[in-house]
Short mmCIF file of C-alpha atoms in Angstrom, two decimals:
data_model
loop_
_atom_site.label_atom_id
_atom_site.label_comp_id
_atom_site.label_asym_id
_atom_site.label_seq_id
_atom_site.Cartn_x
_atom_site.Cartn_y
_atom_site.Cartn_z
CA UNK O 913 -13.71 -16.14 -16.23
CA UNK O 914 -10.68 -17.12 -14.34
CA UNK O 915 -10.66 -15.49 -10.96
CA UNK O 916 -7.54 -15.95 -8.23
CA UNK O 917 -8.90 -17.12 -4.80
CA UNK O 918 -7.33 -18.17 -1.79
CA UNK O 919 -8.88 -20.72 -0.60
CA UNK O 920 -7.71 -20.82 3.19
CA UNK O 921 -4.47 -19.79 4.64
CA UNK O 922 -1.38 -21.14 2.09
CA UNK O 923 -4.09 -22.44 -0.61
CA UNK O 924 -4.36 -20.46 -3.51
CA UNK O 925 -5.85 -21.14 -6.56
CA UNK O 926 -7.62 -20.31 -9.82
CA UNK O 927 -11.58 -20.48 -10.23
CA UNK O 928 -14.08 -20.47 -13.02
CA UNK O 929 -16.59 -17.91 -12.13
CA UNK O 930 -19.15 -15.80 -14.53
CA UNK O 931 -18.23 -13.14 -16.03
CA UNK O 932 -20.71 -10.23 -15.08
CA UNK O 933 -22.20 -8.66 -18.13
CA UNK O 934 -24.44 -6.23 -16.09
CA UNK O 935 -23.57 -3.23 -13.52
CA UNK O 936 -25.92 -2.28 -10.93
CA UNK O 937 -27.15 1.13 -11.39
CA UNK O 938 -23.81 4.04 -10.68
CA UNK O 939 -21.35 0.88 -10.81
CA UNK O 940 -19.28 0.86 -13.74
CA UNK O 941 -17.97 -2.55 -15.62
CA UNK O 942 -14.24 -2.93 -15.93
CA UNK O 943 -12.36 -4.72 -17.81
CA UNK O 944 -9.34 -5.46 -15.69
CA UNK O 945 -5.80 -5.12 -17.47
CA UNK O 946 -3.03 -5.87 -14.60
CA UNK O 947 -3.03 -6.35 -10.59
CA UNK O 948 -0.78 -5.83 -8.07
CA UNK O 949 0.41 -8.31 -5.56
CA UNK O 950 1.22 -6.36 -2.34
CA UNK O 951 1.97 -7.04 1.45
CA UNK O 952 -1.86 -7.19 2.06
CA UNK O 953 -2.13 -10.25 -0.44
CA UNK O 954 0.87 -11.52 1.25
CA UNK O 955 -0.61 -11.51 4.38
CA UNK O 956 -3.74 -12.98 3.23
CA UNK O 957 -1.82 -16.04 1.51
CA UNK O 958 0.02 -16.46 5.49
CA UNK O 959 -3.48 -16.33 7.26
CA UNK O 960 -2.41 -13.00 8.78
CA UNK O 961 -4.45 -10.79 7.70
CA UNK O 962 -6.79 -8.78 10.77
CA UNK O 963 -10.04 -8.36 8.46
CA UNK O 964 -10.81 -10.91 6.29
CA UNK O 965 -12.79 -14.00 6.08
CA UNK O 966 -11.68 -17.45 3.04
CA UNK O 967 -12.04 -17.91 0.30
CA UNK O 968 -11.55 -14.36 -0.95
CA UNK O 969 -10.59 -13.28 -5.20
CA UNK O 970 -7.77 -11.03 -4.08
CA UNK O 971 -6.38 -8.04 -5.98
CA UNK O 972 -7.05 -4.71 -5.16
CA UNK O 973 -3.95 -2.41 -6.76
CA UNK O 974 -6.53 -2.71 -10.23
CA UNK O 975 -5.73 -1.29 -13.39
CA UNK O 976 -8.51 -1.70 -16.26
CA UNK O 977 -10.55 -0.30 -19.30
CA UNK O 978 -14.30 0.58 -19.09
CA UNK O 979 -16.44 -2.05 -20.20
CA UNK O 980 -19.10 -0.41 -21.92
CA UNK O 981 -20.31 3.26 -22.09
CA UNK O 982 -19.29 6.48 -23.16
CA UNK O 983 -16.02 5.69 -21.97
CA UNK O 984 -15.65 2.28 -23.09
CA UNK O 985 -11.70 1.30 -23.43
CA UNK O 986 -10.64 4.07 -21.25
CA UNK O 987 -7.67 3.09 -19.22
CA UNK O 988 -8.88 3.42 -15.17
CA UNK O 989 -7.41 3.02 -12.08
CA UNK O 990 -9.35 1.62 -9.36
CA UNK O 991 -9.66 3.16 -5.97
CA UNK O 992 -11.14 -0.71 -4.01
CA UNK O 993 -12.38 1.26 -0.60
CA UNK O 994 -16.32 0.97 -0.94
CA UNK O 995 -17.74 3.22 1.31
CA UNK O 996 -21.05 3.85 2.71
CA UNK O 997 -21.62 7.52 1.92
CA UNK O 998 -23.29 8.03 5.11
CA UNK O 999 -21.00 7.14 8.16
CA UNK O 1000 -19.84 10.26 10.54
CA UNK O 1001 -16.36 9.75 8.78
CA UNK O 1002 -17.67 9.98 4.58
CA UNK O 1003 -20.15 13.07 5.90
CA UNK O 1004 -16.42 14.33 7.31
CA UNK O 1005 -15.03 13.72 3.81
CA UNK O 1006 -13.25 10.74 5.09
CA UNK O 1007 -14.31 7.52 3.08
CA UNK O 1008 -11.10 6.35 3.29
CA UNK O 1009 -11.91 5.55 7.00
CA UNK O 1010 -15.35 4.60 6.33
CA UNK O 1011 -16.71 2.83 9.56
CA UNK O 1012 -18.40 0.43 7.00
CA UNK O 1013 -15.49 0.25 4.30
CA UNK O 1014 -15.31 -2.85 1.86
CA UNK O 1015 -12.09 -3.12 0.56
CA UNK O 1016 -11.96 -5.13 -2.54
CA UNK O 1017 -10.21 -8.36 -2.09
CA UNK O 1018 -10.28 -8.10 1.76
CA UNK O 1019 -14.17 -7.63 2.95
CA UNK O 1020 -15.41 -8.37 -0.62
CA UNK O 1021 -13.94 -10.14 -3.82
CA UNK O 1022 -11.35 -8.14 -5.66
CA UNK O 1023 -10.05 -7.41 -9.23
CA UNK O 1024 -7.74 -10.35 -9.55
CA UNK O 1025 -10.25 -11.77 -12.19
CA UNK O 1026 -11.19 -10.71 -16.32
CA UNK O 1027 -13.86 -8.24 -15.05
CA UNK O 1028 -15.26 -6.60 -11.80
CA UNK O 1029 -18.15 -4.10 -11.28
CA UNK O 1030 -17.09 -0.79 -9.44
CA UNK O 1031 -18.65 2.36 -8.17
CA UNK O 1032 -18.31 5.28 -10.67
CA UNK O 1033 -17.18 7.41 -8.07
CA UNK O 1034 -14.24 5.04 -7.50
CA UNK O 1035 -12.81 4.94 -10.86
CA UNK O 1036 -9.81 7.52 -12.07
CA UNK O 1037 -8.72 8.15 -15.72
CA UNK O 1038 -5.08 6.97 -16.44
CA UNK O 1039 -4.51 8.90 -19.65
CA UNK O 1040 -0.73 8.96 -20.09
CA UNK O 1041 -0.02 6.06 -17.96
CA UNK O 1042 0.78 2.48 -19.12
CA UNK O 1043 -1.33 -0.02 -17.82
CA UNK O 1044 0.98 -1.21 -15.20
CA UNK O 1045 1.84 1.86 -14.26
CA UNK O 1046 -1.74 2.70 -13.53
CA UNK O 1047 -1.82 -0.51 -11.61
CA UNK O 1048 1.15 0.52 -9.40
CA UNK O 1049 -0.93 3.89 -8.56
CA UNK O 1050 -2.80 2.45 -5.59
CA UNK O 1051 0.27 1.06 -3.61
CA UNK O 1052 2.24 4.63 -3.71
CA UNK O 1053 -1.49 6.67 -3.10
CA UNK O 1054 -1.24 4.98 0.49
CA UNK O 1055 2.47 6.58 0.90
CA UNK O 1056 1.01 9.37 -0.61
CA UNK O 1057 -1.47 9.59 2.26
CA UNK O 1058 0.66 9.17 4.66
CA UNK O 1059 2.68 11.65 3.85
CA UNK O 1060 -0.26 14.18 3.61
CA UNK O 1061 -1.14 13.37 7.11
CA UNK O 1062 2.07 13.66 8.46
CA UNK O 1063 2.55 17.70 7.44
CA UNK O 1064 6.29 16.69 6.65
CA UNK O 1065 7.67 19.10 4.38
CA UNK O 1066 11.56 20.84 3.25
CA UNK O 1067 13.70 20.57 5.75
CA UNK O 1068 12.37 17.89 8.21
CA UNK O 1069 14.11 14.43 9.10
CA UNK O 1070 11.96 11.90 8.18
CA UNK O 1071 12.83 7.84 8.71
CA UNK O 1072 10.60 5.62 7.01
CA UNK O 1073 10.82 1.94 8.74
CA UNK O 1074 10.40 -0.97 6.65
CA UNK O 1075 11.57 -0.67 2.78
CA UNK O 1076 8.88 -3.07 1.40
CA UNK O 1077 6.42 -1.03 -1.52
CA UNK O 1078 4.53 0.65 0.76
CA UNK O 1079 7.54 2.20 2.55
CA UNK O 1080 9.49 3.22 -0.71
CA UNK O 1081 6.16 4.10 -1.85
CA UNK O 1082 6.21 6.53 1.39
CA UNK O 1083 9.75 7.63 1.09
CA UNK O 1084 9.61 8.11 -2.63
CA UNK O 1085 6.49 11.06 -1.81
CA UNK O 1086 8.41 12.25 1.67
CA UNK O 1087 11.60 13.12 -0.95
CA UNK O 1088 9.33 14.87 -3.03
CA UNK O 1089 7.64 16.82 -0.07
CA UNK O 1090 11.17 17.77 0.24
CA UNK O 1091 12.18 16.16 3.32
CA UNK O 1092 15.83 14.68 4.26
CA UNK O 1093 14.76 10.51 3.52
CA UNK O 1094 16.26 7.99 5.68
CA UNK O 1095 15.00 4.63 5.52
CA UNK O 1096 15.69 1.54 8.47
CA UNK O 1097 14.95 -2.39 7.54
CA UNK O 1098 15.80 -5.52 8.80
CA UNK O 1099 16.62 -6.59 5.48
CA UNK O 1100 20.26 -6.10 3.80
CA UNK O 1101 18.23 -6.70 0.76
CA UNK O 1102 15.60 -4.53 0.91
CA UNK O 1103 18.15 -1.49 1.94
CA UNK O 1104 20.11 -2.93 -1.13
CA UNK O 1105 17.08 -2.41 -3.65
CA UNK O 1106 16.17 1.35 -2.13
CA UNK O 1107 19.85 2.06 -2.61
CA UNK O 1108 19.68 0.54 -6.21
CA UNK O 1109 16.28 1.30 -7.80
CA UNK O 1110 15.33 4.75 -5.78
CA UNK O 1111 18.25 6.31 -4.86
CA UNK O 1112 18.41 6.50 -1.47
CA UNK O 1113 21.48 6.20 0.71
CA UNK O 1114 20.59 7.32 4.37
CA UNK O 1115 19.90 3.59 5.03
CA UNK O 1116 19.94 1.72 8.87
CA UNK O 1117 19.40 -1.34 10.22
CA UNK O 1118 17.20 -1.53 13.63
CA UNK O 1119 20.06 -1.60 16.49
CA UNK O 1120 22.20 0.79 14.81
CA UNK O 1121 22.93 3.79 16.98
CA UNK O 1122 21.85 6.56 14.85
CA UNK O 1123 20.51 9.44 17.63
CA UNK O 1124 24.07 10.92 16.68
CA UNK O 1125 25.35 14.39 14.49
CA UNK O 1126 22.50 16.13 13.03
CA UNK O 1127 20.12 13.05 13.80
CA UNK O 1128 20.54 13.25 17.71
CA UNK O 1129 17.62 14.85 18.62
CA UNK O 1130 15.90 12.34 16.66
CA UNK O 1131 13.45 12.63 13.03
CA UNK O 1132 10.62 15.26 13.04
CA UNK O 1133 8.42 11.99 11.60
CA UNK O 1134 8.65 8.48 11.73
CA UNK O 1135 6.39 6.32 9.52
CA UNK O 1136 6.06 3.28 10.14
CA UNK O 1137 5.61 0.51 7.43
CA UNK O 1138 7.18 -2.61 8.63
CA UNK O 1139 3.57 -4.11 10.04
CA UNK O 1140 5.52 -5.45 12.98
CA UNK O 1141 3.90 -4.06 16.35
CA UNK O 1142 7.92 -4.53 18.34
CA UNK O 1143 9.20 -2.64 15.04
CA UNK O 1144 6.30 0.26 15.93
CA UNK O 1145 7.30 0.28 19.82
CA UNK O 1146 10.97 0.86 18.91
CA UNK O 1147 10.59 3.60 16.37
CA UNK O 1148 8.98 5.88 19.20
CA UNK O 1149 12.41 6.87 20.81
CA UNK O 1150 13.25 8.12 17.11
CA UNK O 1151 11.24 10.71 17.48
CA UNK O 1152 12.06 14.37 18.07
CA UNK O 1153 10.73 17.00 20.63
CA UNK O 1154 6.93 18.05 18.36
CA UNK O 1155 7.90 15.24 16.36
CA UNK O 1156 5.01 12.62 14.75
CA UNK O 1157 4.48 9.08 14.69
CA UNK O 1158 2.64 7.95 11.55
CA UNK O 1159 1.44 4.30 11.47
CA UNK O 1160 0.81 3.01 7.71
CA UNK O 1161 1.41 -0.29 7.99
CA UNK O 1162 -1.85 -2.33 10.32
CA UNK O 1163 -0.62 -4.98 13.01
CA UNK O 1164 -3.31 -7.19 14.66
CA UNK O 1165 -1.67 -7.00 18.26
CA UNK O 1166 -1.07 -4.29 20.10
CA UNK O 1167 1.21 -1.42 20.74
CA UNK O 1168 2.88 -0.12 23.85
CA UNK O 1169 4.53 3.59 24.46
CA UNK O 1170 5.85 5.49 27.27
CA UNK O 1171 2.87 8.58 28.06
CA UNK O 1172 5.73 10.01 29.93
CA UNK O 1173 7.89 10.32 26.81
CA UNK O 1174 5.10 10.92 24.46
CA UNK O 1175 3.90 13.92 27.15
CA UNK O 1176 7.53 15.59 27.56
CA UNK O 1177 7.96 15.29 23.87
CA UNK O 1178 4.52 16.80 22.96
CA UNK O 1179 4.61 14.13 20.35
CA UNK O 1180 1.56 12.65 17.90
CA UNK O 1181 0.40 9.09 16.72
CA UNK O 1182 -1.19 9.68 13.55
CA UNK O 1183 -2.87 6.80 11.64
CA UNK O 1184 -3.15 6.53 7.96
CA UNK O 1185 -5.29 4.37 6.63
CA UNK O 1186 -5.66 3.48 2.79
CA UNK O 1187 -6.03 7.14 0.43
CA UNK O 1188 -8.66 9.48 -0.98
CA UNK O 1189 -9.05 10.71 -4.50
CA UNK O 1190 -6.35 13.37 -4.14
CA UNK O 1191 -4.04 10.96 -3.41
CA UNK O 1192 -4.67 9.00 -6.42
CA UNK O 1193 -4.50 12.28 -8.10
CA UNK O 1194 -1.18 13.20 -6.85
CA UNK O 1195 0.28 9.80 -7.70
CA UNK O 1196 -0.52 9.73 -10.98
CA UNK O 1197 0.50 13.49 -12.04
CA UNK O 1198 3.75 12.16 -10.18
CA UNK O 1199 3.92 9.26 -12.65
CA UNK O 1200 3.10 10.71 -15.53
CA UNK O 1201 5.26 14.25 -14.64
CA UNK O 1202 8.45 11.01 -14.53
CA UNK O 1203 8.78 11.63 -10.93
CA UNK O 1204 8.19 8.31 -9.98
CA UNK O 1205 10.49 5.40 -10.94
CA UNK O 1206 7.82 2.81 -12.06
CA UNK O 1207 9.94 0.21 -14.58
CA UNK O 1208 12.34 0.18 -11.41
CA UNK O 1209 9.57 -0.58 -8.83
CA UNK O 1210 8.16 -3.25 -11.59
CA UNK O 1211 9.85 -6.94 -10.58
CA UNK O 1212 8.05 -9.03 -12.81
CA UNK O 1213 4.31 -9.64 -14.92
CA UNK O 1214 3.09 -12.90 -14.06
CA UNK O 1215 -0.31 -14.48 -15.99
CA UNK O 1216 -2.45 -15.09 -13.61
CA UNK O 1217 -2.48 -19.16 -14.75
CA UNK O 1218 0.90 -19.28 -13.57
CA UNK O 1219 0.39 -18.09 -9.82
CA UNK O 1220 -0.57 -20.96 -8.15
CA UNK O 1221 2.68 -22.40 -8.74
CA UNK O 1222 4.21 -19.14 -7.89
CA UNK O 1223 2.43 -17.53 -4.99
CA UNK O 1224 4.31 -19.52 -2.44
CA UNK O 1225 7.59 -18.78 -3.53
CA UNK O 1226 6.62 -15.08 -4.41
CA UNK O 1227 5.72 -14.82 -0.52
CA UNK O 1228 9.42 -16.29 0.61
CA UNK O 1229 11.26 -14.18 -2.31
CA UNK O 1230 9.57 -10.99 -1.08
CA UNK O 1231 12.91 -9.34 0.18
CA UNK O 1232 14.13 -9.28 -3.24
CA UNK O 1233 10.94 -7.94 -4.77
CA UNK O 1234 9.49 -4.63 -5.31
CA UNK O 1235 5.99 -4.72 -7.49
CA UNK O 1236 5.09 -8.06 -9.25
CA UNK O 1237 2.07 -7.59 -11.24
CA UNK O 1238 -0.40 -10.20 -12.52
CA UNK O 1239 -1.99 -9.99 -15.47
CA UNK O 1240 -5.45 -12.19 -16.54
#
């Protein structure tokens, strides 16, 4: 089977690997139907990445059907965080923080590929969802998360910095939680496209002096998703008095804050890392309940034969693009 690998940092390329034909016992064969590139694969492609070791098969936003089985040709979503079972954070009910995890396509070979072997456990049923909807599910469970952790609900100010997927993927699930939505990006083009394709309009650029009217005592929660560690430091005077900090994005460096500020202001850091079943859950009654603008999130379907050509300039283009998805 053909199977996307990135060789070293700005190398990617297609690979002739077996297919597997046999599950080890509780793993589940699956045929894969459509992957999503996302800022992780992004990262990987720029040598970025804090966690992984070339050549890697990327791909870890899976749709797919079940190989074989009772439910053979049932569409699935993947969840790709392997974890141990046994750690102090699964026994907690925590495997999304495993202190073990294998993410696929980071610490292990993903989904980018015809078939992949997966943990029962980690597979969800998709019925009602299109396949590239259910591959779109995994990106928006990790705003979904976030916004779990966070507590925000009606009524709160919530900026969300950084309008790539995994921030409108944040806002779009803070707006549902019923919070007031602003979003803040370096990008004219990436404000453009939230404006555009999700309907937001409380929009700011970093700079802009926006501790004014109802916003002066700053937002109740910012969530970071911009992956930039100076972009983390400067969203801390945003917050309000018992407000939250909520880190999705992952930055190798790191970060600096005032304990002063953070004391007088009684203030949290919260991290968010990845999702849990109930967050795949949520997503997908979202989807299917049309609360969720998929076709608008979807850029473009790309066969996977075509992406070495294209993975470069997908990478430069990214300010302009939402969700590409590849299919094999």
């Amino acid at each position: 089977m053909a199977c996307g690998v990135c060789v070293e940092p700005g190398r990617f390329r297609i690979e002739t690997r077996p297919l597997p034909t046999h599950a080890p016992e509780g793993w589940v064969l699956v045929d894969i139907a459509a992957i999503g590139i996302c800022g992780t694969d992004y990262h990987i492609f720029e040598g970025k990445h804090p966690y992984l070791d070339y050549p890697r098969v990327i791909g870890h936003e899976l749709s797919g059907h079940v190989a074989s089985g009772p439910d053979a040709g049932r569409l699935v979503v993947v969840n790709p965080y392997l974890s141990c079972g046994a750690c102090r954070a699964c026994l907690r009910g925590k495997p999304n923080c495993c202190a073990a995890i294998a993410v696929l396509g980071v610490h292990r070979d993903g989904g980018m590929c015809a078939r992949i072997a997966v943990p029962a456990g980690n597979l969800y049923p998709a019925d009602g969802l299109s396949v590239h909807q259910a591959a779109m599910v995994e990106f928006l469970a990790i705003g979904a998360h976030a916004v779990a952790r966070s507590g925000v609900g009606p009524g709160d100010l919530a900026l969300v910095t950084g309008a790539g997927p995994i921030g409108l993927g944040t806002a779009l699930f803070a707006r549902l939680a019923g919070a007031q939505v602003h979003l803040m990006d370096l990008s004219d083009r990436r404000l453009a496209l939230a404006r555009r394709l999700c309907g937001f309009d409380q929009l700011h650029r970093p700079g802009d002096d926006i501790l004014t009217g109802e916003l002066a005592q700053g937002f109740d929660v910012v969530f970071d998703a911009t992956g930039s560690a100076p972009a983390i430091e400067a969203g801390f005077p945003l917050v309000a008095h018992g407000g939250s900090t909520v880190l999705v994005s992952v930055v190798k460096g790191d970060i600096r804050f005032s304990d002063a500020e953070f004391h007088k202001r009684e203030a949290r850091i919260i991290g968010s890392r990845n999702a849990q079943a109930p967050d795949f859950d949520r997503v997908i009654a979202a989807i299917r309940d049309g609360l969720i603008p998929t076709d608008a999130l979807l850029s473009e379907v790309v066969p996977l034969a075509d992406l070495p050509d294209r993975f470069a300039a997908l990478v430069d283009d990214r300010d302009d693009i939402v969700k590409i998805l590849v299919t094999p």
